[in-house]
Coordinates of C-alpha atoms in Angstrom, one line a residue:
Chain S
M1 CA 30.6 0.2 51.8
K2 CA 33.8 0.3 49.9
T3 CA 32.9 -2.9 48.0
I4 CA 29.6 -1.4 47.1
L5 CA 31.3 1.7 45.7
K6 CA 33.8 -0.4 43.8
T7 CA 31.0 -2.5 42.3
L8 CA 29.1 0.6 41.3
A9 CA 32.2 2.1 39.7
A10 CA 32.8 -1.1 37.8
A11 CA 29.2 -1.1 36.6
L12 CA 29.5 2.5 35.5
A13 CA 32.7 1.8 33.6
V14 CA 30.8 -0.9 31.7
V15 CA 27.8 1.3 31.0
A16 CA 29.7 4.5 30.2
V17 CA 30.5 4.9 26.5
P18 CA 33.4 7.1 25.5
A19 CA 32.2 10.4 24.2
A20 CA 33.6 9.7 20.7
A21 CA 31.7 6.5 20.4
Q22 CA 28.6 8.2 21.7
T23 CA 28.6 10.8 18.9
V24 CA 29.3 8.1 16.3
N25 CA 26.4 6.0 17.6
A26 CA 24.1 9.1 17.7
G27 CA 25.3 9.9 14.2
K28 CA 24.5 6.5 12.9
Y29 CA 20.9 7.0 14.3
Q30 CA 20.7 10.3 12.4
V31 CA 21.7 8.5 9.2
I32 CA 18.9 6.1 9.9
I33 CA 16.4 8.8 10.5
G34 CA 17.6 10.7 7.4
D35 CA 17.3 7.4 5.3
C36 CA 20.6 8.1 3.7
E37 CA 20.9 4.5 2.6
G38 CA 17.7 4.8 0.7
C39 CA 19.4 7.0 -1.9
H40 CA 23.1 6.5 -1.4
G41 CA 22.9 2.7 -1.0
K42 CA 23.6 0.3 1.8
D43 CA 27.4 1.1 1.6
L44 CA 26.6 4.8 1.1
A45 CA 28.8 4.7 -2.0
G46 CA 26.0 6.0 -4.2
G47 CA 25.2 4.9 -7.7
V48 CA 21.4 4.5 -7.1
E49 CA 19.5 5.9 -10.0
L50 CA 16.7 8.3 -9.4
Q51 CA 14.2 8.9 -12.1
T52 CA 12.9 12.5 -11.9
P53 CA 10.6 14.4 -14.2
F54 CA 13.7 16.3 -15.4
G55 CA 15.8 13.3 -16.2
K56 CA 18.0 10.9 -14.4
L57 CA 20.0 11.7 -11.3
V58 CA 22.5 9.2 -9.7
S59 CA 23.2 9.4 -6.0
S60 CA 26.7 10.4 -5.0
N61 CA 29.3 8.6 -3.0
I62 CA 29.2 9.8 0.6
T63 CA 31.8 7.4 2.0
P64 CA 35.0 9.1 3.3
D65 CA 37.0 8.1 0.1
K66 CA 39.2 11.0 -0.7
D67 CA 38.9 10.8 -4.5
T68 CA 35.4 9.7 -5.2
G69 CA 33.6 10.3 -1.8
I70 CA 33.5 13.1 0.7
G71 CA 36.8 12.3 2.3
N72 CA 38.1 15.8 1.6
Y73 CA 35.1 17.5 3.2
S74 CA 35.5 19.5 6.4
A75 CA 32.8 19.4 9.1
E76 CA 31.7 22.8 7.8
D77 CA 31.6 21.6 4.2
F78 CA 29.3 18.8 5.3
K79 CA 27.0 21.2 7.1
Q80 CA 26.8 23.5 4.1
A81 CA 25.9 20.6 1.9
M82 CA 23.3 19.3 4.3
T83 CA 21.6 22.5 5.2
K84 CA 22.2 24.8 2.2
G85 CA 22.6 22.4 -0.7
V86 CA 26.0 23.7 -1.6
A87 CA 29.1 21.4 -1.9
P88 CA 32.7 22.6 -1.6
G89 CA 33.6 25.0 -4.5
G90 CA 30.1 26.4 -4.6
K91 CA 28.7 23.4 -6.5
R92 CA 24.9 23.5 -6.2
L93 CA 23.3 20.2 -5.2
Y94 CA 20.0 19.2 -6.7
P95 CA 17.1 19.1 -4.3
A96 CA 16.6 15.4 -4.9
M97 CA 19.1 15.5 -2.1
P98 CA 16.5 16.7 0.5
Y99 CA 18.5 19.6 1.9
P100 CA 15.4 21.7 2.3
Y101 CA 14.5 19.1 5.0
Y102 CA 17.9 18.5 6.4
A103 CA 18.1 22.3 6.8
H104 CA 16.2 21.7 10.0
L105 CA 18.8 19.5 11.6
D106 CA 20.4 21.1 14.6
D107 CA 24.2 21.5 14.9
R108 CA 24.5 18.6 17.3
S109 CA 22.8 16.1 15.0
L110 CA 24.9 17.3 12.1
T111 CA 28.1 16.9 14.1
D112 CA 27.1 13.4 15.2
M113 CA 26.2 12.5 11.6
W114 CA 29.5 13.8 10.3
N115 CA 31.4 11.9 13.0
Y116 CA 29.7 8.7 12.0
L117 CA 30.2 9.2 8.3
K118 CA 33.9 9.6 8.9
T119 CA 33.9 6.1 10.4
V120 CA 32.2 4.4 7.4
K121 CA 34.4 2.2 5.2
P122 CA 35.6 4.3 2.3
V123 CA 34.6 3.0 -1.1
K124 CA 36.3 4.1 -4.3
K125 CA 33.5 4.6 -6.7
S126 CA 33.2 7.4 -9.2
I127 CA 29.6 8.5 -9.9
N128 CA 28.3 10.5 -12.8
V129 CA 25.7 12.2 -10.8
N130 CA 24.2 14.6 -13.2
Q131 CA 22.4 12.9 -16.1
L132 CA 19.5 15.3 -16.3
R133 CA 18.2 16.7 -19.5
F134 CA 19.1 20.2 -20.7
P135 CA 18.6 22.7 -19.2
Y136 CA 18.2 21.0 -15.9
N137 CA 21.7 19.6 -16.1
L138 CA 23.0 23.1 -15.5
R139 CA 23.6 23.3 -11.8
I140 CA 23.6 27.1 -11.9
G141 CA 19.8 26.8 -12.3
M142 CA 19.6 25.7 -8.7
L143 CA 20.5 29.2 -7.7
G144 CA 17.2 30.4 -9.0
W145 CA 15.4 27.4 -7.7
N146 CA 16.8 28.0 -4.2
A147 CA 15.8 31.7 -4.5
M148 CA 12.3 30.8 -5.4
F149 CA 11.6 27.7 -3.2
F150 CA 14.3 27.3 -0.6
H151 CA 13.2 29.2 2.4
P152 CA 13.6 26.9 5.3
K153 CA 11.5 28.2 8.2
P154 CA 12.5 26.7 11.6
I155 CA 10.1 24.1 12.8
V156 CA 8.3 25.9 15.6
Q157 CA 7.7 24.0 18.8
D158 CA 4.1 24.1 19.9
P159 CA 4.0 24.1 23.7
A160 CA 0.2 23.4 23.6
K161 CA 1.0 20.0 22.0
S162 CA 2.7 17.0 23.6
A163 CA 6.4 16.3 23.5
A164 CA 5.7 13.4 21.2
W165 CA 3.8 15.6 18.8
N166 CA 6.6 18.2 18.7
R167 CA 9.2 15.5 18.2
G168 CA 7.0 14.0 15.4
A169 CA 6.7 17.4 13.8
Y170 CA 10.5 17.8 13.8
L171 CA 11.1 14.3 12.4
V172 CA 8.4 14.4 9.7
N173 CA 9.2 17.9 8.4
G174 CA 12.9 17.7 9.1
P175 CA 15.3 14.8 8.8
A176 CA 12.8 12.0 7.9
H177 CA 11.8 14.2 5.0
C178 CA 8.4 12.5 4.5
G179 CA 7.3 15.4 2.3
A180 CA 10.0 14.7 -0.2
C181 CA 7.6 12.0 -1.5
H182 CA 4.3 12.7 0.2
A183 CA 3.9 16.4 -0.5
P184 CA 2.6 17.5 -3.9
K185 CA 5.1 19.1 -6.2
N186 CA 4.9 22.1 -8.5
M187 CA 6.2 22.2 -12.0
F188 CA 9.7 22.9 -10.7
G189 CA 9.7 19.8 -8.5
A190 CA 9.4 21.9 -5.4
D191 CA 6.9 21.1 -2.6
K192 CA 3.7 23.0 -3.3
S193 CA 3.1 23.1 0.4
T194 CA 4.2 21.1 3.3
A195 CA 0.8 19.4 3.5
L196 CA 1.4 15.7 3.1
T197 CA -1.6 15.1 0.8
G198 CA 0.2 12.6 -1.4
T199 CA 1.5 12.8 -5.0
S200 CA 2.5 10.6 -7.9
L201 CA 6.2 9.8 -8.3
Q202 CA 8.2 7.2 -10.1
G203 CA 5.1 5.3 -11.1
W204 CA 3.8 5.1 -7.6
F205 CA 1.4 7.2 -5.6
A206 CA 2.9 8.3 -2.3
S207 CA -0.1 8.3 -0.1
D208 CA -2.0 11.1 1.5
L209 CA -0.9 11.0 5.2
T210 CA -3.4 13.5 6.5
G211 CA -6.5 12.7 8.6
D212 CA -8.9 12.2 5.8
R213 CA -10.8 9.0 6.4
H214 CA -10.5 7.5 3.0
A215 CA -7.7 9.3 1.2
G216 CA -5.6 9.6 4.3
L217 CA -4.8 7.9 7.6
G218 CA -8.0 9.0 9.3
A219 CA -9.0 5.4 9.9
W220 CA -5.6 4.3 11.2
S221 CA -4.7 4.3 14.9
V222 CA -1.4 5.5 16.2
A223 CA -0.6 1.8 16.8
D224 CA -1.4 1.0 13.2
I225 CA 1.1 3.6 12.0
V226 CA 3.8 2.6 14.4
E227 CA 3.5 -1.1 13.4
Y228 CA 3.5 -0.2 9.7
L229 CA 6.6 1.9 10.0
G230 CA 8.4 -0.4 12.4
T231 CA 7.7 -3.7 10.6
G232 CA 6.5 -2.8 7.1
R233 CA 3.0 -4.2 7.8
S234 CA 0.0 -3.5 9.9
N235 CA -3.6 -4.7 9.9
R236 CA -4.1 -1.8 7.5
S237 CA -1.6 -2.2 4.7
M238 CA 1.9 -3.4 3.7
A239 CA 4.8 -1.3 2.5
S240 CA 6.1 -1.9 -1.0
G241 CA 7.9 0.0 -3.7
P242 CA 9.8 3.1 -2.6
M243 CA 8.1 2.9 0.9
A244 CA 9.5 -0.6 1.4
E245 CA 13.0 0.9 1.1
V246 CA 12.2 3.6 3.6
V247 CA 10.9 1.0 6.0
E248 CA 14.0 -1.2 5.4
Y249 CA 16.7 1.4 5.7
S250 CA 15.0 3.9 8.0
T251 CA 11.8 3.5 10.0
S252 CA 12.2 -0.2 10.9
Q253 CA 15.4 0.9 12.7
M254 CA 14.0 3.9 14.5
S255 CA 13.2 3.8 18.1
N256 CA 9.6 3.1 19.2
A257 CA 9.4 6.5 20.8
D258 CA 10.3 8.2 17.5
L259 CA 7.8 6.1 15.5
T260 CA 5.1 6.9 18.1
A261 CA 6.1 10.6 17.8
I262 CA 5.7 10.4 14.0
A263 CA 2.3 8.7 14.3
V264 CA 1.0 11.1 16.9
Y265 CA 2.0 14.0 14.6
L266 CA 0.5 12.4 11.5
K267 CA -2.8 11.6 13.3
D268 CA -3.1 15.3 14.1
L269 CA -2.8 16.5 10.5
P270 CA -6.0 18.2 9.3
P271 CA -7.8 16.1 6.7
S272 CA -7.0 16.9 3.1
R273 CA -9.7 17.7 0.5
G274 CA -10.2 13.9 0.2
N275 CA -10.1 11.7 -2.8
G276 CA -13.3 12.9 -4.5
G277 CA -15.6 10.5 -2.8
A278 CA -17.3 7.3 -3.7
A279 CA -17.7 6.3 -7.4
T280 CA -21.2 6.9 -8.7
G281 CA -23.0 5.5 -11.7
V282 CA -20.7 2.5 -11.9
D283 CA -23.2 -0.3 -11.3
V284 CA -22.0 -2.2 -14.3
Q285 CA -18.3 -1.8 -13.4
M286 CA -19.0 -2.8 -9.8
K287 CA -20.9 -6.0 -10.8
A288 CA -18.2 -7.1 -13.3
G289 CA -15.6 -6.2 -10.7
A290 CA -17.2 -8.3 -8.1
V291 CA -17.1 -11.4 -10.4
A292 CA -13.5 -10.8 -11.4
Y293 CA -12.4 -10.1 -7.9
D294 CA -13.9 -13.4 -6.8
I295 CA -11.9 -15.2 -9.4
S296 CA -8.6 -13.4 -9.3
C297 CA -8.2 -11.8 -5.9
A298 CA -10.4 -13.3 -3.3
A299 CA -8.3 -16.4 -2.6
C300 CA -5.6 -14.2 -0.9
H301 CA -7.4 -11.0 0.0
G302 CA -10.6 -12.7 1.1
R303 CA -14.2 -12.2 -0.1
D304 CA -14.5 -9.8 2.9
G305 CA -11.4 -7.9 1.8
K306 CA -9.8 -8.5 5.2
G307 CA -6.7 -10.3 4.0
S308 CA -4.7 -12.2 6.6
A309 CA -1.5 -12.0 8.5
I310 CA 0.6 -12.2 5.3
F311 CA -1.9 -10.9 2.7
P312 CA -2.7 -7.2 3.1
P313 CA -6.4 -6.3 3.6
L314 CA -8.1 -4.2 1.0
A315 CA -10.9 -3.0 3.3
G316 CA -9.7 0.1 5.1
N317 CA -6.3 0.0 3.4
A318 CA -5.5 3.7 2.7
N319 CA -3.3 2.7 -0.3
I320 CA -6.4 1.4 -2.0
T321 CA -8.4 4.6 -1.7
Q322 CA -5.9 7.2 -2.7
V323 CA -7.1 10.0 -5.0
R324 CA -5.0 8.4 -7.8
A325 CA -4.7 4.7 -8.5
D326 CA -1.1 4.5 -9.7
T327 CA 0.0 2.3 -7.0
I328 CA -2.8 -0.2 -7.1
V329 CA -3.0 -0.4 -10.9
R330 CA 0.8 -1.1 -10.9
M331 CA 0.3 -3.7 -8.2
V332 CA -2.2 -5.6 -10.2
L333 CA -0.4 -5.4 -13.5
A334 CA 3.2 -6.0 -12.4
G335 CA 2.7 -7.6 -9.0
G336 CA 4.3 -6.3 -5.9
K337 CA 6.6 -7.3 -3.0
A338 CA 6.2 -6.3 0.6
V339 CA 9.2 -5.3 2.6
A340 CA 10.7 -7.9 4.9
T341 CA 11.9 -6.7 8.3
P342 CA 13.2 -8.7 11.3
T343 CA 9.8 -8.5 13.0
A344 CA 7.8 -9.3 9.8
P345 CA 10.3 -11.4 7.9
T346 CA 8.0 -12.9 5.3
G347 CA 8.0 -10.2 2.7
P348 CA 5.1 -11.7 0.8
G349 CA 4.8 -11.1 -2.9
M350 CA 1.9 -10.4 -5.2
P351 CA 2.0 -12.1 -8.6
S352 CA 1.7 -10.1 -11.8
L353 CA -1.8 -10.4 -13.2
G354 CA -1.2 -8.1 -16.1
W355 CA -1.1 -11.1 -18.5
R356 CA -4.4 -12.3 -17.4
L357 CA -6.5 -9.2 -16.9
N358 CA -7.2 -6.7 -19.6
N359 CA -7.6 -2.9 -18.9
D360 CA -11.3 -3.2 -18.5
Q361 CA -11.1 -6.0 -16.0
V362 CA -8.4 -4.2 -14.0
A363 CA -10.5 -1.1 -13.9
N364 CA -13.6 -3.0 -12.9
I365 CA -11.8 -4.9 -10.1
L366 CA -10.2 -1.7 -8.7
T367 CA -13.4 0.3 -8.9
Y368 CA -15.1 -2.5 -7.0
V369 CA -12.3 -2.7 -4.4
R370 CA -12.2 1.1 -4.0
N371 CA -16.0 1.1 -3.2
N372 CA -16.6 -2.0 -1.2
W373 CA -16.4 -3.0 2.4
G374 CA -16.7 0.7 3.5
N375 CA -14.0 1.9 1.1
Q376 CA -14.9 5.1 -0.9
A377 CA -12.9 6.4 -3.9
P378 CA -13.5 7.5 -7.5
A379 CA -13.8 4.9 -10.2
V380 CA -10.7 3.7 -12.1
S381 CA -11.0 4.0 -15.9
P382 CA -9.7 1.5 -18.4
E383 CA -7.8 4.4 -20.0
T384 CA -5.9 5.0 -16.8
V385 CA -5.0 1.3 -16.6
G386 CA -3.9 1.4 -20.2
R387 CA -1.7 4.5 -19.6
I388 CA 0.0 2.9 -16.6
R389 CA 0.4 -0.4 -18.4
G390 CA 2.2 1.5 -21.2
S391 CA 4.5 3.4 -18.9
L392 CA 5.4 0.3 -16.9
R393 CA 6.3 -1.6 -20.1
S394 CA 8.5 1.3 -21.3
G395 CA 10.2 1.0 -17.9
S396 CA 9.6 4.6 -16.7
Chain T
M1 CA 27.4 -51.9 46.2
Q2 CA 27.2 -50.5 42.7
H3 CA 28.1 -52.7 39.8
P4 CA 31.4 -51.7 38.3
S5 CA 30.2 -51.9 34.7
R6 CA 27.2 -49.7 35.6
A7 CA 29.5 -47.0 37.1
L8 CA 31.6 -47.2 34.0
S9 CA 28.6 -46.7 31.8
R10 CA 27.6 -43.7 33.8
R11 CA 31.0 -42.2 33.5
S12 CA 31.1 -42.8 29.8
L13 CA 27.6 -41.3 29.5
L14 CA 28.9 -38.1 31.1
A15 CA 31.9 -38.1 28.9
S16 CA 29.9 -38.5 25.8
A17 CA 27.5 -35.8 26.9
A18 CA 30.5 -33.4 27.3
A19 CA 31.8 -34.4 23.9
M20 CA 28.3 -33.7 22.5
A21 CA 28.4 -30.3 24.1
V22 CA 31.7 -29.5 22.5
L23 CA 30.5 -30.8 19.1
A24 CA 27.3 -28.8 19.3
G25 CA 29.3 -25.7 20.3
S26 CA 31.5 -26.0 17.3
A27 CA 28.7 -26.9 14.9
D28 CA 27.9 -24.0 12.5
G29 CA 24.5 -22.7 13.5
K30 CA 23.2 -20.4 10.8
S31 CA 20.1 -18.4 10.6
L32 CA 19.2 -17.4 7.1
S33 CA 17.4 -14.1 6.5
G34 CA 16.3 -12.1 3.5
T35 CA 13.5 -12.8 1.2
V36 CA 12.9 -14.8 -2.0
P37 CA 13.8 -12.9 -5.1
W38 CA 11.0 -11.1 -6.9
S39 CA 10.8 -9.1 -10.1
P40 CA 7.9 -7.2 -11.7
F41 CA 5.9 -8.9 -14.4
A42 CA 7.4 -12.3 -13.4
G43 CA 5.9 -15.5 -14.6
E44 CA 5.6 -17.3 -17.9
P45 CA 1.9 -17.5 -18.6
P46 CA 0.8 -19.7 -21.5
R47 CA -0.1 -17.7 -24.6
P48 CA -3.7 -18.2 -26.0
V49 CA -3.7 -19.5 -29.5
N50 CA -5.0 -17.3 -32.3
P51 CA -8.5 -18.7 -33.1
L52 CA -8.5 -17.8 -36.8
G53 CA -7.2 -19.7 -39.8
W54 CA -5.2 -22.9 -40.0
Y55 CA -1.6 -23.3 -39.2
F56 CA -1.0 -26.9 -40.1
F57 CA -3.9 -28.4 -42.0
N58 CA -4.7 -27.5 -45.6
P59 CA -8.3 -26.6 -46.3
G60 CA -9.3 -30.2 -47.3
E61 CA -7.6 -31.7 -44.2
A62 CA -9.2 -29.1 -42.0
A63 CA -12.7 -29.9 -43.3
T64 CA -12.1 -33.6 -42.8
I65 CA -10.9 -33.2 -39.2
E66 CA -13.8 -30.9 -38.4
A67 CA -16.1 -33.7 -39.7
I68 CA -14.3 -36.3 -37.6
V69 CA -14.3 -34.3 -34.4
D70 CA -18.0 -33.7 -34.9
R71 CA -18.6 -37.5 -35.1
F72 CA -16.5 -38.1 -32.0
I73 CA -18.4 -35.4 -30.1
P74 CA -21.7 -34.9 -31.8
G75 CA -23.6 -31.7 -30.7
D76 CA -26.5 -32.7 -28.5
H77 CA -28.4 -31.6 -25.4
L78 CA -25.2 -32.1 -23.3
S79 CA -22.8 -29.9 -25.2
P80 CA -22.1 -28.4 -28.6
G81 CA -20.2 -30.6 -31.1
G82 CA -16.4 -31.0 -31.4
K83 CA -16.2 -28.6 -34.3
A84 CA -18.1 -25.9 -32.6
C85 CA -16.0 -26.4 -29.5
G86 CA -12.8 -25.8 -31.5
C87 CA -11.3 -29.3 -31.2
A88 CA -10.0 -29.1 -34.8
V89 CA -8.4 -25.8 -34.1
Y90 CA -6.8 -27.3 -31.0
I91 CA -5.4 -30.2 -33.0
D92 CA -4.2 -27.9 -35.8
R93 CA -2.2 -25.7 -33.3
Q94 CA -0.8 -28.7 -31.5
L95 CA 0.4 -30.2 -34.8
A96 CA 1.9 -26.9 -35.8
G97 CA 3.8 -26.7 -32.5
A98 CA 6.2 -28.8 -30.5
F99 CA 3.8 -31.8 -30.2
G100 CA 3.4 -32.0 -34.0
Q101 CA 7.2 -32.2 -34.4
A102 CA 7.6 -34.7 -31.5
S103 CA 10.3 -32.3 -30.3
R104 CA 10.1 -33.8 -26.8
L105 CA 10.9 -37.3 -28.0
Y106 CA 14.0 -39.1 -29.3
M107 CA 13.2 -39.6 -33.0
K108 CA 16.3 -41.3 -34.4
G109 CA 16.5 -45.0 -35.2
P110 CA 16.5 -47.8 -34.7
F111 CA 12.8 -48.1 -34.8
M112 CA 11.7 -51.4 -33.2
P113 CA 8.2 -52.6 -32.6
G114 CA 7.2 -51.8 -29.0
L115 CA 4.7 -53.1 -26.4
P116 CA 1.2 -51.6 -26.5
T117 CA 2.0 -49.8 -23.3
Q118 CA 4.9 -48.0 -24.9
G119 CA 3.0 -45.9 -27.3
F120 CA 3.9 -45.2 -30.9
Q121 CA 7.3 -46.5 -31.8
G122 CA 7.6 -45.5 -35.5
D123 CA 9.6 -42.8 -37.2
L124 CA 6.6 -40.5 -38.0
T125 CA 6.0 -37.4 -36.0
P126 CA 2.4 -36.8 -35.0
A127 CA 2.3 -34.2 -37.8
G128 CA 3.5 -36.8 -40.2
R129 CA 1.0 -39.3 -39.0
Y130 CA -1.9 -36.9 -39.5
R131 CA -0.7 -35.9 -43.0
L132 CA -0.3 -39.5 -44.1
G133 CA -3.4 -40.7 -42.3
L134 CA -5.7 -38.0 -43.8
R135 CA -4.4 -38.6 -47.3
A136 CA -5.0 -42.3 -47.0
L137 CA -8.4 -41.7 -45.6
A138 CA -9.3 -39.4 -48.5
D139 CA -8.0 -42.2 -50.9
Y140 CA -10.2 -44.8 -49.1
T141 CA -13.4 -42.8 -49.1
N142 CA -12.9 -41.6 -52.7
T143 CA -12.4 -45.2 -53.8
T144 CA -15.2 -46.7 -51.7
Y145 CA -17.8 -43.9 -51.7
K146 CA -16.5 -41.7 -54.5
K147 CA -16.6 -38.9 -52.0
D148 CA -14.5 -37.1 -49.5
F149 CA -15.0 -38.1 -45.9
R150 CA -16.7 -34.8 -45.1
A151 CA -19.3 -35.3 -47.8
L152 CA -20.4 -38.7 -46.4
T153 CA -23.6 -39.0 -44.3
A154 CA -23.2 -39.2 -40.6
E155 CA -24.0 -42.9 -40.7
Q156 CA -21.3 -43.5 -43.4
Q157 CA -18.8 -41.5 -41.4
D158 CA -19.5 -43.5 -38.3
E159 CA -19.1 -46.7 -40.4
V160 CA -15.6 -45.6 -41.6
L161 CA -14.5 -44.5 -38.2
A162 CA -15.8 -47.7 -36.6
G163 CA -14.0 -49.7 -39.3
L164 CA -10.7 -48.0 -38.5
D165 CA -11.2 -48.6 -34.8
G166 CA -12.3 -52.2 -35.2
G167 CA -9.7 -53.3 -37.8
K168 CA -12.3 -53.7 -40.6
I169 CA -10.7 -50.9 -42.7
T170 CA -7.0 -50.9 -43.5
L171 CA -5.8 -47.6 -44.9
K172 CA -2.6 -47.5 -47.0
L173 CA -0.3 -46.2 -44.3
K174 CA 3.2 -47.3 -43.3
P175 CA 4.5 -50.4 -41.5
G176 CA 4.5 -49.6 -37.8
F177 CA 1.5 -47.2 -38.1
S178 CA -1.8 -49.0 -38.1
S179 CA -5.2 -47.6 -39.0
K180 CA -6.3 -48.3 -35.5
E181 CA -3.4 -46.2 -34.2
F182 CA -4.4 -43.4 -36.5
F183 CA -8.0 -43.6 -35.2
E184 CA -6.8 -43.6 -31.6
L185 CA -4.5 -40.7 -32.2
M186 CA -7.4 -38.6 -33.5
L187 CA -9.7 -39.7 -30.7
Q188 CA -7.1 -38.9 -28.1
N189 CA -6.3 -35.4 -29.5
T190 CA -10.0 -34.6 -29.9
M191 CA -10.7 -35.4 -26.2
E192 CA -7.7 -33.2 -25.2
G193 CA -9.1 -30.3 -27.2
F194 CA -12.5 -30.8 -25.8
F195 CA -11.4 -30.8 -22.1
A196 CA -8.2 -28.6 -22.2
D197 CA -8.3 -24.9 -21.2
P198 CA -9.8 -22.7 -23.9
L199 CA -6.6 -20.9 -24.4
Y200 CA -5.3 -23.9 -26.4
G201 CA -8.0 -23.4 -29.0
G202 CA -10.7 -26.0 -27.9
N203 CA -13.3 -26.2 -25.2
K204 CA -14.8 -23.0 -26.5
N205 CA -16.8 -21.3 -23.7
M206 CA -15.7 -24.0 -21.4
A207 CA -18.5 -26.2 -22.8
S208 CA -17.0 -29.5 -21.6
W209 CA -16.4 -28.1 -18.1
K210 CA -19.9 -26.9 -17.9
M211 CA -21.1 -30.3 -19.0
I212 CA -19.3 -32.2 -16.3
G213 CA -19.5 -29.6 -13.6
F214 CA -15.7 -29.0 -13.5
P215 CA -15.0 -25.5 -11.9
G216 CA -11.8 -25.0 -13.9
A217 CA -9.0 -22.8 -12.6
R218 CA -10.7 -21.6 -9.5
Y219 CA -8.4 -21.9 -6.5
D220 CA -10.4 -20.9 -3.4
Y221 CA -13.0 -23.2 -2.0
R222 CA -12.9 -22.2 1.6
D223 CA -16.5 -20.9 1.6
H224 CA -17.7 -24.3 0.5
I225 CA -15.6 -26.7 2.6
D226 CA -18.4 -27.1 5.2
K227 CA -21.2 -27.4 2.7
H228 CA -21.4 -31.2 2.6
N229 CA -23.5 -32.9 0.0
Q230 CA -24.4 -29.7 -1.7
P231 CA -23.5 -29.1 -5.3
Y232 CA -20.9 -26.5 -5.9
P233 CA -22.8 -23.5 -7.2
N234 CA -20.2 -21.6 -9.3
G235 CA -19.5 -22.1 -13.0
P236 CA -16.0 -22.7 -14.4
V237 CA -13.2 -20.2 -14.8
S238 CA -10.5 -20.5 -17.4
I239 CA -6.8 -19.9 -16.9
Y240 CA -7.3 -16.4 -18.4
G241 CA -10.1 -15.7 -16.0
Q242 CA -13.0 -16.1 -18.5
V243 CA -16.2 -17.0 -16.8

C-alpha cells in the first residue's frame, strides 16, 4: 500500500507543474489565440508594417526590453493597453491594435498573458510606430474614435447553445479578433457591425464567414473549417496572404477543441445577403473563359475544378465566390503561396500568370470559375482586373 | 564444438554492431522544414517581339529576305508562305539581338578552319554574314539578271538559291564563309522562325504547328492518355496562351 502511494506521489510530482510555469504556459496559449506574432513578429519585437487606408502603421516592440519594449509596464498598464487602448502616460493606441476585441479578455487570461510576455527574450529595437498621414497621425483623434466606436459589450453566454458554441463566440468575437479583418469597416476604419460578412483589405478580400452557401461558409462542414484553420488547407480551400499568417502564428497552434468551437460558432452564423448571385448575360465571357481555363488552369485545378491534395479546388471554394474578386484576381496576376504547417508542410505555390493573361482573359477565366461546377457569383469585369493590376504594380 | 574462428567472428560482429549504434547515435540527424521561397510576380517570361518595322535589315535587305523565305516555304494548301508566317521578322529580330552579335560565342582569333561538325569558324557574326551575304547576292543578281533578287521570277529565284546550295554560284564573300554556308544559315533561320513560338515573330497564328499537328505549349494530357490510336483533338497553344 505504501509503495502504491509512493508511486502515485512520484507520478503526481512529475505531472504537477508549478503554478508560475502554468500561468506562463497559459499565457503563451493566449498569445497564440490573440495572434500577437501576426503583427508584432515572431520575436514580438515589432517592426511589421501595416498598410491602412489612413497611412502606414508599424507594429510596436512588445518584448520586455526596458527602453524600446514594454519592460517598464506594470501588469495594470498592460491590462489598460489591452482592454482600453491606452498606454502608460495616456498615449492612445490605434485600433489596428485590436483592443476592441481584446477588451473581452478576462482578468485571468490577461494575467497569464502578461506573465508569459515577461518571460520573452527582450529585444532592443526602437520602432517608429506612427507613420500615418495627417490628421490621422494625431493620436488625440483616437479619443473621438473611441467615443464613437469603442463600446465593448460583454460577450453574452447563450445557455441555449452548446458549450462549444459559447467558447467559439468568445474566441471569434474576443481574442482571436476575426472581425478585425472579416467585418466590414466604416469610413473611420471601425467595424460597421460585428457580422463577419467579409471586406477588402490590403489588396485581399477577407472572406464572408457567415452561412451563405456561395459567399460564405454555408457549404463547408465543421470538419472542413477545423482542418482549414488547423493545417492551412482543407478539401475546400487553402490559406494564403494575410490568412496564411493567421494560420501559421495562431490557428495551427490552437487546440482542436478551440478550433471546433470556432467552427461550430461560424457554422451557426446567419447567412449574409450573399454575393449578388450568379452572373447573367455572360455567355461570351463564359465560353472564352472555358477555353482559357483549359489552357492556363486545368492542369493543376482540374477540368472538374476539384483540384487535388496540393492544388486547391475551385469548385465549392468559398474564396472563389466572394462578393468581390480582389483575392482571386490577385492570385491569378501575381501568383500565390499557401501556408505550410507541420501537418500540411507542402505550402504549394501558384505561379504568376499576369504576364501571360490580359485583363479580358483574366476576367473571362474568373467569371467562368465563379459560375461553373455549382459555383455562383457575379461576373468579373476587365476593368476590375485592370484596377487591381495597377494597384499591385504600385505595391499598395 | 564451435569453431574458434566462428566464435570470434560472432563476437566481432556484435562489437561492430555496437560501434555502429554509437556512430548512428552521434550522427547528425536533421529534419528540414519550411517552404521554398516565393515572391509575387516571380518568373522571367520571354517578351514577345514587336511585329512592326525592321530592327536590323534595311528596306532592300528586308524585301530580299522576304522573297527568300517565301521560296523556302512557299504558300500552298499546307500552310501560308514564309513571309506571311513572319519568318523574315523572326530573322530580323534575331539578328538585332544576342544571336546576331554572336554574344554567346568566343569571337576573338585565331580563326582556323574547323570540321564540318563544328559549325562556322570565321570572324563574322551572324549579323555580319547576313549583311555581307545579302550585298553579294544583290551584286550577283544585278550582274547576272540586271535585277534585284526580289524582282526575279520564282523559277529564277529557285535557280539562284539552288546554285548557292549546290556550289554552282559563288558570291563574293570572304575566305572562311562560303556561299553554301550563307544558304544554309538562311535556311536554318527560316525553319527556326517557321516552327518557333509566335512570340519570337514567326509562326504567325501557329501555322506550322497546325500543319504538323503539334499541340504547342499545352501541358496537361491526362484526359487523353487512355485514348490510344485516336488523334489528339485540340489545336495548338502558344506560350502566351494564344489559341
